[in-house]
Coordinates of C-alpha atoms in Angstrom, one line a residue:
X105 CA 147.2 59.8 65.7
X106 CA 146.0 63.4 65.6
X107 CA 145.6 65.0 62.2
X108 CA 145.1 68.7 62.1
X109 CA 142.4 69.0 64.6
X110 CA 140.1 66.4 63.0
X111 CA 141.0 63.8 65.5
X112 CA 141.8 60.3 64.3
X113 CA 141.4 59.2 60.7
X114 CA 138.3 57.3 61.6
X115 CA 136.7 60.5 62.9
X116 CA 137.2 62.6 59.8
X117 CA 133.8 64.1 58.7
X118 CA 132.5 63.6 55.1
X119 CA 134.7 65.5 52.7
X120 CA 133.6 68.9 51.5
X121 CA 135.7 71.6 49.9
X122 CA 135.5 73.8 53.0
X123 CA 136.7 70.9 55.2
X124 CA 139.5 70.1 52.8
X125 CA 140.8 73.6 52.6
X126 CA 141.1 74.2 56.3
X127 CA 144.7 75.2 57.1
X128 CA 146.6 72.6 59.1
X129 CA 150.2 73.8 58.5
X130 CA 152.0 70.6 57.9
X131 CA 155.5 71.6 59.3
X132 CA 157.8 70.1 56.7
X133 CA 156.1 71.6 53.6
X134 CA 155.1 74.8 55.4
X135 CA 158.8 75.6 56.2
X136 CA 159.8 74.6 52.7
X137 CA 157.3 76.9 51.1
X138 CA 158.1 79.9 53.3
X139 CA 161.8 79.4 52.7
X140 CA 161.3 79.1 49.0
X141 CA 159.3 82.4 48.9
X142 CA 161.9 84.2 51.1
X143 CA 164.9 83.1 49.0
X144 CA 163.2 84.0 45.7
X145 CA 162.0 87.4 47.1
X146 CA 165.4 88.2 48.5
X147 CA 167.0 87.4 45.1
X148 CA 164.5 89.7 43.3
X149 CA 165.1 92.5 45.7
X150 CA 168.9 92.2 45.3
X151 CA 168.5 92.5 41.5
X152 CA 166.3 95.6 41.8
X153 CA 168.7 97.3 44.3
X154 CA 171.4 96.7 41.7
X155 CA 169.3 98.4 39.1
X156 CA 168.5 95.2 37.2
X157 CA 164.9 94.2 36.3
X158 CA 163.1 90.9 36.8
X159 CA 159.9 90.1 35.0
X160 CA 156.8 90.3 37.2
X161 CA 155.2 87.4 35.4
X162 CA 158.1 85.1 36.6
X163 CA 157.6 86.2 40.2
X164 CA 153.9 85.6 40.0
X165 CA 154.3 82.2 38.4
X166 CA 156.8 81.0 41.1
X167 CA 154.6 82.4 43.9
X168 CA 151.6 80.5 42.5
X169 CA 153.7 77.4 42.2
X170 CA 154.7 77.5 45.9
X171 CA 151.1 78.3 46.9
X172 CA 149.8 75.3 45.0
X173 CA 152.2 73.1 47.0
X174 CA 151.0 74.6 50.2
X175 CA 147.4 74.2 49.1
X176 CA 147.6 70.4 48.9
X177 CA 150.1 69.8 51.7
X178 CA 149.4 72.4 54.4
X179 CA 145.6 72.0 54.5
X180 CA 143.3 69.3 55.5
X181 CA 143.6 67.9 51.9
X182 CA 146.7 66.2 53.3
X183 CA 144.7 64.5 56.0
X184 CA 141.9 63.4 53.7
X185 CA 144.5 62.3 51.2
X186 CA 145.6 59.6 53.7
X187 CA 142.2 57.9 53.6
X188 CA 140.6 59.0 50.3
X189 CA 142.2 57.9 47.1
X190 CA 140.4 60.6 45.2
X191 CA 141.8 63.4 47.4
X192 CA 145.3 61.9 47.3
X193 CA 145.1 61.9 43.5
X194 CA 144.3 65.6 43.5
X195 CA 147.5 66.1 45.7
X196 CA 149.5 63.9 43.3
X197 CA 148.4 65.6 40.1
X198 CA 148.9 69.1 41.5
X199 CA 152.2 68.6 43.1
X200 CA 153.7 66.5 40.3
X201 CA 152.3 68.4 37.3
X202 CA 150.9 71.8 38.0
X203 CA 153.3 73.0 40.8
X204 CA 156.5 72.1 38.8
X205 CA 155.3 73.9 35.7
X206 CA 154.5 77.1 37.7
X207 CA 157.8 76.9 39.6
X208 CA 159.8 76.4 36.4
X209 CA 158.1 79.3 34.7
X210 CA 159.4 81.4 37.6
X211 CA 163.0 80.6 36.3
X212 CA 164.5 80.2 39.8
X213 CA 167.9 78.9 38.5
X214 CA 168.3 81.9 36.2
X215 CA 167.4 84.2 39.1
X216 CA 170.0 82.5 41.3
X217 CA 172.7 82.8 38.7
X218 CA 171.9 86.6 38.3
X219 CA 171.6 87.3 42.0
X220 CA 174.5 85.3 43.4
X221 CA 177.8 87.3 43.3
X222 CA 180.8 85.8 41.6
X223 CA 183.4 84.5 44.1
X224 CA 186.3 86.3 42.3
X225 CA 189.9 85.4 42.9
X226 CA 191.9 85.0 46.0
X227 CA 195.2 86.9 46.9
X228 CA 197.2 84.3 45.0
X229 CA 195.1 84.8 41.9
X230 CA 193.4 81.4 42.1
X231 CA 189.7 81.3 41.4
X232 CA 187.5 81.0 44.4
X233 CA 184.5 78.7 44.6
X234 CA 181.3 80.2 45.9
X235 CA 177.6 79.3 45.7
X236 CA 177.3 80.6 42.2
X237 CA 180.3 78.6 41.0
X238 CA 178.9 75.5 42.6
X239 CA 175.6 76.0 40.9
X240 CA 177.3 76.5 37.5
X241 CA 179.4 73.4 37.9
X242 CA 176.3 71.4 38.9
X243 CA 174.4 72.6 35.8
X244 CA 177.3 71.4 33.6
X245 CA 177.8 68.1 35.4
X246 CA 177.3 64.6 33.9
X247 CA 174.8 64.0 36.7
X248 CA 172.4 66.8 35.7
X249 CA 172.9 65.9 32.1
X250 CA 171.8 62.3 32.9
X251 CA 168.8 63.1 35.0
X252 CA 167.4 65.6 32.5
X253 CA 167.7 63.3 29.5
X254 CA 164.4 62.1 28.0
X255 CA 165.6 58.4 28.3
X256 CA 165.6 59.0 32.1
X257 CA 162.9 61.6 32.7
X258 CA 160.1 59.9 30.7
X259 CA 160.5 56.4 32.2
X260 CA 160.8 57.9 35.7
X261 CA 157.6 59.9 35.1
X262 CA 155.8 56.8 34.0
X263 CA 157.2 54.6 36.8
X264 CA 156.0 57.1 39.4
X265 CA 152.5 55.9 38.6
X266 CA 152.6 52.3 37.7
X267 CA 155.6 51.1 39.7
X268 CA 154.3 52.9 42.8
X269 CA 150.6 52.4 42.9
X270 CA 150.4 48.9 41.5
X271 CA 153.1 47.5 43.9
X272 CA 153.3 47.1 47.7
X273 CA 155.7 50.1 47.7
X274 CA 152.8 52.6 47.9
X275 CA 151.2 50.9 50.9
X276 CA 154.6 50.7 52.7
X277 CA 155.1 54.5 52.2
X278 CA 151.6 55.4 53.3
X279 CA 152.1 53.4 56.5
X280 CA 154.1 56.3 58.1
X281 CA 154.1 60.0 58.0
X282 CA 157.8 60.2 56.9
X283 CA 157.1 57.8 54.1
X284 CA 154.1 59.8 53.0
X285 CA 156.1 63.1 53.0
X286 CA 159.0 61.4 51.2
X287 CA 156.6 60.2 48.5
X288 CA 155.2 63.8 48.0
X289 CA 158.7 65.2 47.7
X290 CA 159.4 62.5 45.1
X291 CA 156.3 63.5 43.1
X292 CA 157.5 67.2 43.1
X293 CA 161.1 66.3 42.2
X294 CA 159.9 64.0 39.3
X295 CA 157.7 66.8 38.0
X296 CA 160.5 69.3 38.1
X297 CA 163.0 67.0 36.4
X298 CA 160.5 66.0 33.7
X299 CA 159.3 69.5 32.8
X300 CA 162.7 71.3 33.2
X301 CA 164.1 70.5 29.8
X302 CA 160.7 70.8 28.2
X303 CA 160.0 74.3 29.5
X304 CA 163.4 75.5 28.6
X305 CA 163.2 78.7 30.7
X306 CA 166.2 78.0 33.0
X307 CA 169.6 76.9 31.6
X308 CA 170.4 73.2 31.5
X309 CA 172.5 70.7 29.7
X310 CA 169.7 69.2 27.6
X311 CA 167.9 71.8 25.4
X312 CA 166.1 70.1 22.5
X313 CA 164.3 72.1 19.8
X314 CA 160.7 73.1 20.3
X315 CA 159.3 70.2 18.2
X316 CA 161.3 67.7 20.3
X317 CA 160.1 69.3 23.5
X318 CA 156.5 68.9 22.4
X319 CA 157.2 65.2 21.5
X320 CA 158.7 64.7 24.9
X321 CA 155.7 66.3 26.5
X322 CA 153.2 64.1 24.7
X323 CA 155.3 61.0 25.2
X324 CA 154.6 61.1 28.9
X325 CA 151.1 62.5 29.2
X326 CA 149.1 59.6 27.7
X327 CA 150.3 57.2 30.4
X328 CA 148.5 59.4 33.0
X329 CA 145.3 58.9 31.0
X330 CA 145.9 55.1 30.7
X331 CA 146.5 55.0 34.4
X332 CA 143.3 56.8 35.2
X333 CA 141.3 54.6 32.8
X334 CA 142.7 51.4 34.5
X335 CA 141.5 52.7 37.9
X336 CA 138.1 53.6 36.6
X337 CA 137.6 50.2 34.9
X338 CA 138.7 48.1 37.8
X339 CA 135.9 46.1 39.5
X340 CA 137.6 45.9 42.9
X341 CA 140.0 48.1 44.9
X342 CA 143.5 48.0 43.5
X343 CA 145.3 49.8 46.3
X344 CA 145.3 48.3 49.8
X345 CA 145.6 51.6 51.6
X346 CA 142.3 52.8 50.3
X347 CA 140.4 49.5 50.3
X348 CA 138.5 50.3 53.5
X349 CA 137.6 54.0 53.9
X350 CA 136.5 55.1 57.4
X351 CA 132.7 54.8 57.8
X352 CA 132.5 58.5 58.8
X353 CA 133.4 59.5 55.3
X354 CA 130.3 57.7 53.8
X355 CA 132.0 56.6 50.6
X356 CA 132.7 53.2 49.1
X357 CA 136.2 52.1 48.2
X358 CA 135.2 51.4 44.6
X359 CA 133.5 54.8 44.1
X360 CA 136.5 56.5 45.6
X361 CA 138.9 54.7 43.3
X362 CA 136.8 55.5 40.2
X363 CA 136.8 59.2 41.2
X364 CA 140.6 59.0 41.6
X365 CA 140.9 57.5 38.1
X366 CA 138.7 60.2 36.7
X367 CA 140.9 62.9 38.3
X368 CA 144.1 61.3 36.9
X369 CA 142.6 61.0 33.5
X370 CA 141.2 64.5 33.3
X371 CA 144.1 66.3 35.0
X372 CA 146.6 65.1 32.5
X373 CA 145.1 67.5 29.9
X374 CA 145.6 70.6 32.1
X375 CA 149.5 70.7 32.2
X376 CA 149.6 69.7 28.5
X377 CA 147.7 72.8 27.5
X378 CA 149.7 75.1 29.9
X379 CA 153.1 73.8 28.7
X380 CA 152.0 73.8 25.0
X381 CA 151.0 77.5 25.3
X382 CA 154.3 78.3 27.0
X383 CA 156.2 76.5 24.3
X384 CA 154.3 78.3 21.5
X385 CA 154.9 81.6 23.3
X386 CA 158.6 80.9 23.6
X387 CA 158.9 79.7 20.0
X388 CA 157.2 82.8 18.7
X389 CA 159.4 85.2 20.6
X390 CA 162.5 83.2 19.8
X391 CA 161.7 83.7 16.1
X392 CA 161.1 87.4 16.7
X393 CA 164.5 87.8 18.4
X394 CA 166.2 85.9 15.6
X395 CA 164.5 88.1 13.0
X396 CA 165.6 91.3 14.8
X397 CA 169.1 90.0 15.1
X398 CA 169.2 89.2 11.4
X399 CA 167.9 92.7 10.6
X400 CA 170.6 94.3 12.8
X401 CA 173.3 92.3 10.9
X402 CA 171.8 93.3 7.6
X403 CA 171.8 96.9 8.6
X404 CA 175.5 96.7 9.5
X405 CA 176.8 94.9 6.4
X406 CA 174.3 96.3 3.9
X407 CA 172.5 93.0 3.7
X408 CA 175.4 91.2 2.0
X409 CA 173.7 87.8 2.6
X410 CA 170.7 88.9 0.4
X411 CA 173.1 90.4 -2.2
X412 CA 175.0 87.1 -2.4
X413 CA 171.8 85.1 -2.7
X414 CA 170.6 87.4 -5.6
X415 CA 174.0 87.0 -7.3
X416 CA 173.7 83.3 -7.0
X417 CA 170.2 83.3 -8.6
X418 CA 171.6 85.5 -11.4
X419 CA 174.4 83.1 -12.0
X420 CA 172.0 80.2 -12.3
X421 CA 169.9 82.2 -14.8
X422 CA 173.0 83.0 -16.8
X423 CA 173.9 79.3 -17.0
X424 CA 170.5 78.4 -18.4
X425 CA 171.0 80.9 -21.2

């Protein structure tokens, strides 16, 4: 099997960063990344032509999210990830934790809702159904409510580690190119579903308060650390796919597994910090908006709420006398 100009798996040279970052252009993910950027860019252009603004930061975040997917799937990292557990773990951590966060910070659902035109009504006065209406209906569906609930997202996030790597399922998927690609799509989808209600940028059926979002975040992250520690402490290879690395790579299976465990353990801290900063930022500006809204109401009604509260305090003082 040919892999991006490196020949067969057994002929891959020892891994270096330069070798790993060589562009290979894996077709499935390359097309997906280009299509995502084109659709997002088209929607932003449509808003601007209409005279509406769209935050540059969101565009930058979404673009970086797509580029991180391309980085681990459209370069030789994808080839090395087939034979080196450590490189595969970099792919897994990026595509399931870093990429989803950046993509969600880009608010693609909000952008789609603003850019897609309403279908309007037909000649008979009945409401038409267009892409925007389908998206709204999907967002309010029981299906989306179920898959974004913490009782589903947290177990799914955990199972994507333990139920995959510590069972024969991983070896079966890694045995073919479609299986490997399907697994990577699964990692990306799980990350999006897990972080979507926590990030709270796009509309969705489950929107807990900021404290609950933080609890949901920290409910899932420790399991990545435990998973990494289990790999580092193992005295023999635990995944059959990586039990016998090609001799040309000049690494032992146990060293490679220990490195993979270290990556899983250390990488779990990065998204936690990014998401926590995003939540604190959102919380702060939410409080600021609420304060400004309260001030506007007070200006309109002469601050009747404060006057009523002062009258209540005065009545209590009168009762004590």
